[in-house]
Coordinates of C-alpha atoms in Angstrom, one line a residue:
M352 CA -214.5 143.8 -8.2
A353 CA -217.6 145.0 -7.9
A354 CA -220.2 147.6 -6.1
A355 CA -223.6 147.7 -5.2
S356 CA -226.1 150.1 -4.3
G357 CA -229.1 149.6 -2.3
S358 CA -231.1 149.3 -5.2
G359 CA -229.4 146.2 -6.2
E360 CA -227.6 147.8 -9.4
T361 CA -223.9 146.7 -10.2
T362 CA -220.9 148.5 -11.2
K363 CA -217.5 147.5 -12.2
P364 CA -214.7 149.8 -11.2
S365 CA -212.2 151.2 -13.8
R366 CA -209.6 151.7 -11.1
K367 CA -208.0 154.5 -13.3
K368 CA -210.0 157.2 -11.6
K369 CA -208.4 159.9 -9.7
F370 CA -209.4 161.4 -6.4
S371 CA -210.5 164.3 -8.0
Q372 CA -213.1 162.3 -10.0
L373 CA -214.3 161.1 -6.8
G374 CA -215.5 164.5 -5.7
I375 CA -212.3 164.8 -3.0
D376 CA -211.0 168.6 -2.6
E377 CA -207.8 169.7 -3.9
W378 CA -206.2 170.0 -0.5
L379 CA -207.3 166.9 0.6
I380 CA -206.1 165.5 -2.6
K381 CA -202.7 167.6 -1.9
Q382 CA -202.3 166.1 1.8
C383 CA -202.9 162.4 -0.1
D384 CA -200.1 163.1 -2.5
S385 CA -197.6 164.2 0.2
L386 CA -198.1 161.0 2.2
G387 CA -197.3 159.1 -0.9
I388 CA -201.1 158.2 -1.8
K389 CA -201.7 158.6 -5.6
S390 CA -204.7 156.8 -6.7
P391 CA -207.5 155.7 -4.8
T392 CA -208.0 151.7 -3.9
F393 CA -211.4 149.8 -5.1
V394 CA -213.0 150.1 -1.9
Q395 CA -212.2 153.9 -1.8
E396 CA -213.7 154.4 -5.6
N397 CA -216.7 153.0 -4.8
C398 CA -217.2 154.1 -1.4
I399 CA -216.1 158.0 -1.5
P400 CA -218.8 159.5 -4.2
P401 CA -222.0 158.2 -2.4
I402 CA -220.8 159.2 0.7
L403 CA -219.8 162.4 -0.4
K404 CA -223.8 163.1 -1.7
G405 CA -225.0 162.4 2.1
R406 CA -226.0 158.7 1.9
D407 CA -225.1 155.8 4.4
C408 CA -223.0 153.4 3.4
I409 CA -222.0 149.4 3.7
G410 CA -218.2 148.9 2.9
C411 CA -216.9 145.2 3.1
A412 CA -212.9 144.8 1.9
K413 CA -210.1 142.9 2.7
T414 CA -207.6 144.2 5.4
G415 CA -205.2 146.6 3.9
S416 CA -207.8 148.0 1.2
G417 CA -207.9 151.2 2.8
K418 CA -211.0 150.9 4.2
T419 CA -210.4 153.5 6.8
A420 CA -209.2 156.1 4.5
A421 CA -212.9 155.4 2.5
F422 CA -214.6 157.1 5.4
A423 CA -212.0 159.7 6.9
L424 CA -211.1 161.7 3.1
P425 CA -215.0 162.4 2.6
I426 CA -215.8 163.1 6.2
L427 CA -212.8 165.3 6.9
Q428 CA -214.0 167.0 3.3
K429 CA -217.4 167.7 4.8
L430 CA -215.7 168.6 8.1
S431 CA -214.2 171.7 6.5
E432 CA -217.2 173.1 5.1
D433 CA -218.9 173.2 8.7
P434 CA -216.2 172.7 11.4
Y435 CA -217.8 172.0 14.6
G436 CA -217.4 169.4 17.5
I437 CA -218.3 166.9 18.0
Y438 CA -219.1 166.1 14.5
C439 CA -218.2 162.4 14.0
L440 CA -218.1 159.0 16.3
V441 CA -216.6 155.9 15.1
L442 CA -216.8 153.1 17.1
T443 CA -214.3 150.3 17.2
P444 CA -214.2 146.8 19.0
T445 CA -210.4 147.2 19.7
R446 CA -208.2 149.8 21.4
E447 CA -205.3 149.4 18.9
L448 CA -207.8 149.9 16.1
A449 CA -209.1 152.8 17.8
F450 CA -205.4 154.4 18.0
Q451 CA -204.8 153.5 14.5
I452 CA -207.7 155.2 13.0
A453 CA -207.0 158.7 15.2
D454 CA -203.6 158.5 13.7
Q455 CA -205.1 158.6 10.1
F456 CA -207.6 161.5 10.9
R457 CA -204.5 162.9 12.5
V458 CA -202.3 162.8 9.2
L459 CA -204.7 163.3 6.7
G460 CA -206.5 166.1 8.7
K461 CA -203.7 167.7 9.7
P462 CA -204.1 171.2 6.8
L463 CA -207.2 171.2 8.7
G464 CA -206.3 171.5 12.2
V465 CA -208.7 168.6 13.3
R466 CA -208.9 167.6 16.7
D467 CA -209.5 164.3 17.9
A468 CA -210.0 162.0 21.0
V469 CA -209.5 158.5 21.5
I470 CA -211.9 157.1 24.2
T471 CA -211.1 153.3 25.2
G472 CA -210.9 151.3 28.0
G473 CA -207.4 151.3 30.6
M474 CA -207.3 154.8 30.8
G475 CA -208.8 157.3 33.3
M476 CA -212.6 158.2 33.1
I477 CA -211.8 161.6 34.7
D478 CA -209.3 162.4 31.9
Q479 CA -211.5 161.4 29.1
G480 CA -214.4 163.1 30.3
L481 CA -212.6 166.6 30.2
E482 CA -211.3 165.7 26.8
L483 CA -215.1 164.7 25.4
S484 CA -216.3 168.4 27.1
K485 CA -213.6 170.1 24.5
K486 CA -215.9 169.1 21.7
P487 CA -213.1 167.5 19.2
H488 CA -214.1 167.3 16.1
I489 CA -213.7 163.2 16.0
V490 CA -214.2 160.9 18.7
I491 CA -212.6 157.2 17.9
A492 CA -214.1 155.2 21.2
T493 CA -214.5 151.6 21.8
P494 CA -218.4 151.0 22.4
G495 CA -218.2 150.1 26.3
R496 CA -216.5 153.1 27.1
I497 CA -218.3 155.7 25.3
A498 CA -221.5 154.2 26.9
D499 CA -219.9 154.6 30.3
H500 CA -219.3 157.9 29.3
L501 CA -222.9 158.8 28.1
R502 CA -224.3 157.2 31.4
S503 CA -222.2 158.8 34.0
C504 CA -221.7 162.4 32.8
D505 CA -223.3 165.4 30.7
T506 CA -220.6 167.4 29.9
F507 CA -220.9 166.3 26.2
S508 CA -223.4 165.6 23.8
L509 CA -223.5 163.4 20.5
K510 CA -227.1 165.0 19.6
K511 CA -225.6 166.9 16.5
I512 CA -222.9 164.7 14.9
K513 CA -223.1 164.2 11.1
F514 CA -221.7 160.8 10.9
L515 CA -221.7 157.7 13.2
V516 CA -218.8 155.7 11.6
I517 CA -218.8 151.7 12.9
D518 CA -215.7 150.4 11.9
E519 CA -215.2 145.8 12.1
A520 CA -219.1 146.2 12.4
D521 CA -219.7 142.6 12.5
R522 CA -217.2 142.2 15.3
L523 CA -219.3 144.9 17.1
L524 CA -222.0 142.7 17.7
Q525 CA -220.1 139.2 18.0
D526 CA -218.5 140.7 21.0
N527 CA -221.9 141.4 22.7
Y528 CA -221.9 145.0 22.7
G529 CA -225.9 145.1 21.8
E530 CA -226.5 146.8 24.8
D531 CA -223.9 149.5 24.5
L532 CA -224.5 150.2 20.7
N533 CA -228.5 150.8 21.7
E534 CA -227.3 153.1 24.5
I535 CA -225.3 155.0 21.8
L536 CA -227.8 154.8 19.0
A537 CA -230.2 156.6 21.4
A538 CA -228.0 159.3 21.9
V539 CA -226.9 160.1 18.8
S540 CA -228.6 162.5 15.9
P541 CA -231.2 161.1 13.9
K542 CA -229.9 162.8 10.9
R543 CA -226.7 161.4 10.9
Q544 CA -225.0 159.7 8.1
T545 CA -224.3 156.0 9.1
L546 CA -220.9 154.3 7.7
L547 CA -220.2 150.7 8.3
F548 CA -217.1 148.9 7.6
S549 CA -216.0 145.4 7.7
A550 CA -213.5 142.9 6.5
T551 CA -215.8 140.1 6.3
I552 CA -219.5 139.8 5.3
T553 CA -221.6 138.1 7.9
D554 CA -225.2 137.7 9.1
T555 CA -224.6 139.8 12.0
L556 CA -223.3 142.5 9.4
Q557 CA -226.6 142.3 7.6
Q558 CA -228.7 143.0 10.8
L559 CA -226.9 146.3 11.0
R560 CA -228.3 147.6 7.7
T561 CA -231.3 148.3 10.1
V562 CA -228.9 150.8 11.8
A563 CA -228.7 153.0 8.5
M564 CA -231.1 155.8 8.6
Q565 CA -231.8 155.1 4.7
E566 CA -231.4 152.2 2.5
P567 CA -227.3 152.6 2.1
F568 CA -225.1 152.1 -0.6
Y569 CA -223.3 148.5 -0.2
Y570 CA -219.9 147.4 -1.5
E571 CA -218.5 144.1 -1.2
A572 CA -215.1 142.7 -2.7
P573 CA -215.7 139.4 -4.4
A574 CA -214.5 136.4 -1.8
E575 CA -212.1 135.2 -3.7
V576 CA -209.8 138.5 -3.1
A577 CA -210.4 138.9 0.4
T578 CA -206.9 138.5 1.2
V579 CA -204.2 141.0 -0.1
E580 CA -202.5 139.2 -3.4
T581 CA -199.5 139.7 -2.2
L582 CA -199.9 137.3 0.9
T583 CA -198.6 134.1 1.1
Q584 CA -200.0 131.8 3.3
H585 CA -199.2 128.4 5.0
Y586 CA -200.3 125.7 7.3
V587 CA -197.6 123.5 9.6
L588 CA -199.3 120.8 11.6
M589 CA -197.1 119.4 14.1
P590 CA -197.6 118.2 17.4
P591 CA -197.5 121.0 20.4
Y592 CA -194.0 120.4 22.4
V593 CA -192.3 120.9 19.0
K594 CA -194.1 124.2 17.9
D595 CA -192.0 126.6 19.8
G596 CA -189.1 125.5 18.0
Y597 CA -190.2 125.6 14.4
L598 CA -191.7 128.7 15.4
V599 CA -188.0 130.2 16.2
H600 CA -186.6 128.2 12.9
I601 CA -189.1 129.5 10.7
I602 CA -188.2 133.5 12.0
Q603 CA -184.4 132.3 11.8
K604 CA -185.1 131.6 8.3
L605 CA -186.8 135.1 7.4
Q606 CA -184.2 136.8 8.8
E607 CA -181.6 135.1 7.1
E608 CA -183.0 135.3 3.2
H609 CA -185.1 138.3 3.6
E610 CA -182.9 140.9 6.0
G611 CA -184.7 143.6 7.5
Y612 CA -188.3 142.1 7.2
S613 CA -190.3 142.6 10.3
V614 CA -192.1 139.4 11.8
I615 CA -195.8 139.8 13.9
V616 CA -196.4 136.9 16.1
F617 CA -200.4 136.4 16.9
T618 CA -201.4 134.1 20.0
N619 CA -204.3 133.3 21.8
T620 CA -203.6 134.4 25.5
C621 CA -201.5 137.1 27.1
K622 CA -199.8 134.0 28.9
Y623 CA -198.8 132.8 25.9
V624 CA -197.6 135.9 24.4
T625 CA -194.8 135.9 27.4
H626 CA -194.0 132.3 26.6
V627 CA -193.4 133.0 22.8
C628 CA -191.2 136.5 23.9
V629 CA -189.4 134.2 26.1
C630 CA -188.6 131.6 23.5
L631 CA -187.3 134.5 21.2
C632 CA -185.5 136.1 23.6
C633 CA -183.3 133.4 24.8
D634 CA -179.2 133.5 24.4
L635 CA -179.2 131.1 21.1
V636 CA -181.3 134.0 19.0
H637 CA -180.8 137.0 20.6
F638 CA -184.2 138.9 18.7
S639 CA -185.0 141.9 19.5
V640 CA -188.8 141.7 20.7
F641 CA -191.5 143.8 21.7
C642 CA -194.5 141.8 24.1
G643 CA -197.7 143.4 23.4
Q644 CA -201.0 142.5 25.3
G645 CA -203.4 143.4 27.6
I646 CA -202.8 143.5 30.6
L647 CA -200.2 146.5 30.1
E648 CA -201.6 150.0 30.5
D649 CA -202.9 151.8 27.3
P650 CA -200.3 154.5 27.4
D651 CA -197.6 152.0 27.9
R652 CA -198.9 150.1 24.9
Y653 CA -199.5 152.7 22.7
E654 CA -195.9 154.8 23.3
E655 CA -194.0 151.3 23.3
E656 CA -195.9 150.9 20.0
Q657 CA -194.6 154.4 18.7
R658 CA -191.4 153.9 19.7
R659 CA -191.2 150.3 18.1
A660 CA -192.4 151.9 14.7
K661 CA -189.8 154.7 14.7
K662 CA -186.7 152.5 15.7
K663 CA -188.3 149.6 13.4
R664 CA -187.9 146.7 15.8
R665 CA -187.4 143.6 14.1
K666 CA -190.0 141.5 16.1
M667 CA -193.5 142.1 17.7
V668 CA -195.6 139.3 20.0
K669 CA -199.1 140.2 20.3
A670 CA -202.3 138.3 21.5
K671 CA -205.0 138.1 19.1
I672 CA -208.3 137.8 21.2
K673 CA -210.8 134.5 20.4
A674 CA -207.9 133.0 17.8
R675 CA -208.3 129.3 18.1
R676 CA -206.0 127.9 20.6
S677 CA -204.7 125.3 17.9
K678 CA -203.3 127.6 15.6
S679 CA -200.7 130.0 15.5
A680 CA -199.7 132.6 12.5
V681 CA -196.5 134.1 11.5
N682 CA -196.6 137.0 8.7
A683 CA -193.8 138.3 7.4
K684 CA -193.8 142.0 6.0
K685 CA -191.1 144.2 4.8
K686 CA -191.1 148.1 5.9

């Protein structure tokens, strides 16, 4: 692993450091410990110290490497020193990610009594406006919806925010959020800290360096470990008309060989999500399936996903936007 600052220096993390060595306060360390988080990951070890020192930061690391905690922990620590709202704005490209990030802030910030607001499409503008007027500490939003609020109401202000976080930063530019981002950047404090995080390094992410107010600290995980080490990947090429049958067969084999495993199936469209759900719910297999796609109302999707997590449902099917139509992926993960 390597981390590089804006000046180009390179360091090699030992991964023997503790959170206390990174400058994290005792109350946050205890909260992490209660959640089973015993030691920092590479991205946390490298990014937390410069963030605590007030530097802008760009972090690029694989999914599942702890990027959210890498910015949430120092933000919560700084919030505890000077609590006010709105303290931090987190921008993310999807509603699902917004709720996931909010969950982490709530859990890690529980001793602090942190207040958050999730501002995404598919939910009522009036209710969201009321939430924003109450000045939550942390606002997690999709760019389009928070930009709509900035244009349509004056019940809140982003002029005093301490942190602007752009999660999955390269995807925000790829999804043509340029106009909305400009609106947001014009509304936030020029004295903010800017934190950019992504799972992949792209030319568009390099362009976002200009969003930072100072020369940022830069961390990038090497490409050879871009995926989770424990993930086994297989490609299966076949005619389209037999794909559904093979999918059902693969899931059945996984269940027989690994009792208690959950399976997530990603598809490219909402229509095909429904098709796969029908295949997995047929009389021959009797799988318990949650069908999650964009045509469901956001509160319904969020409540169902929370209920599914509690009951440990065995299957979940979701639409992955902009996936290649010629591919489908099945990822088995033990809970």
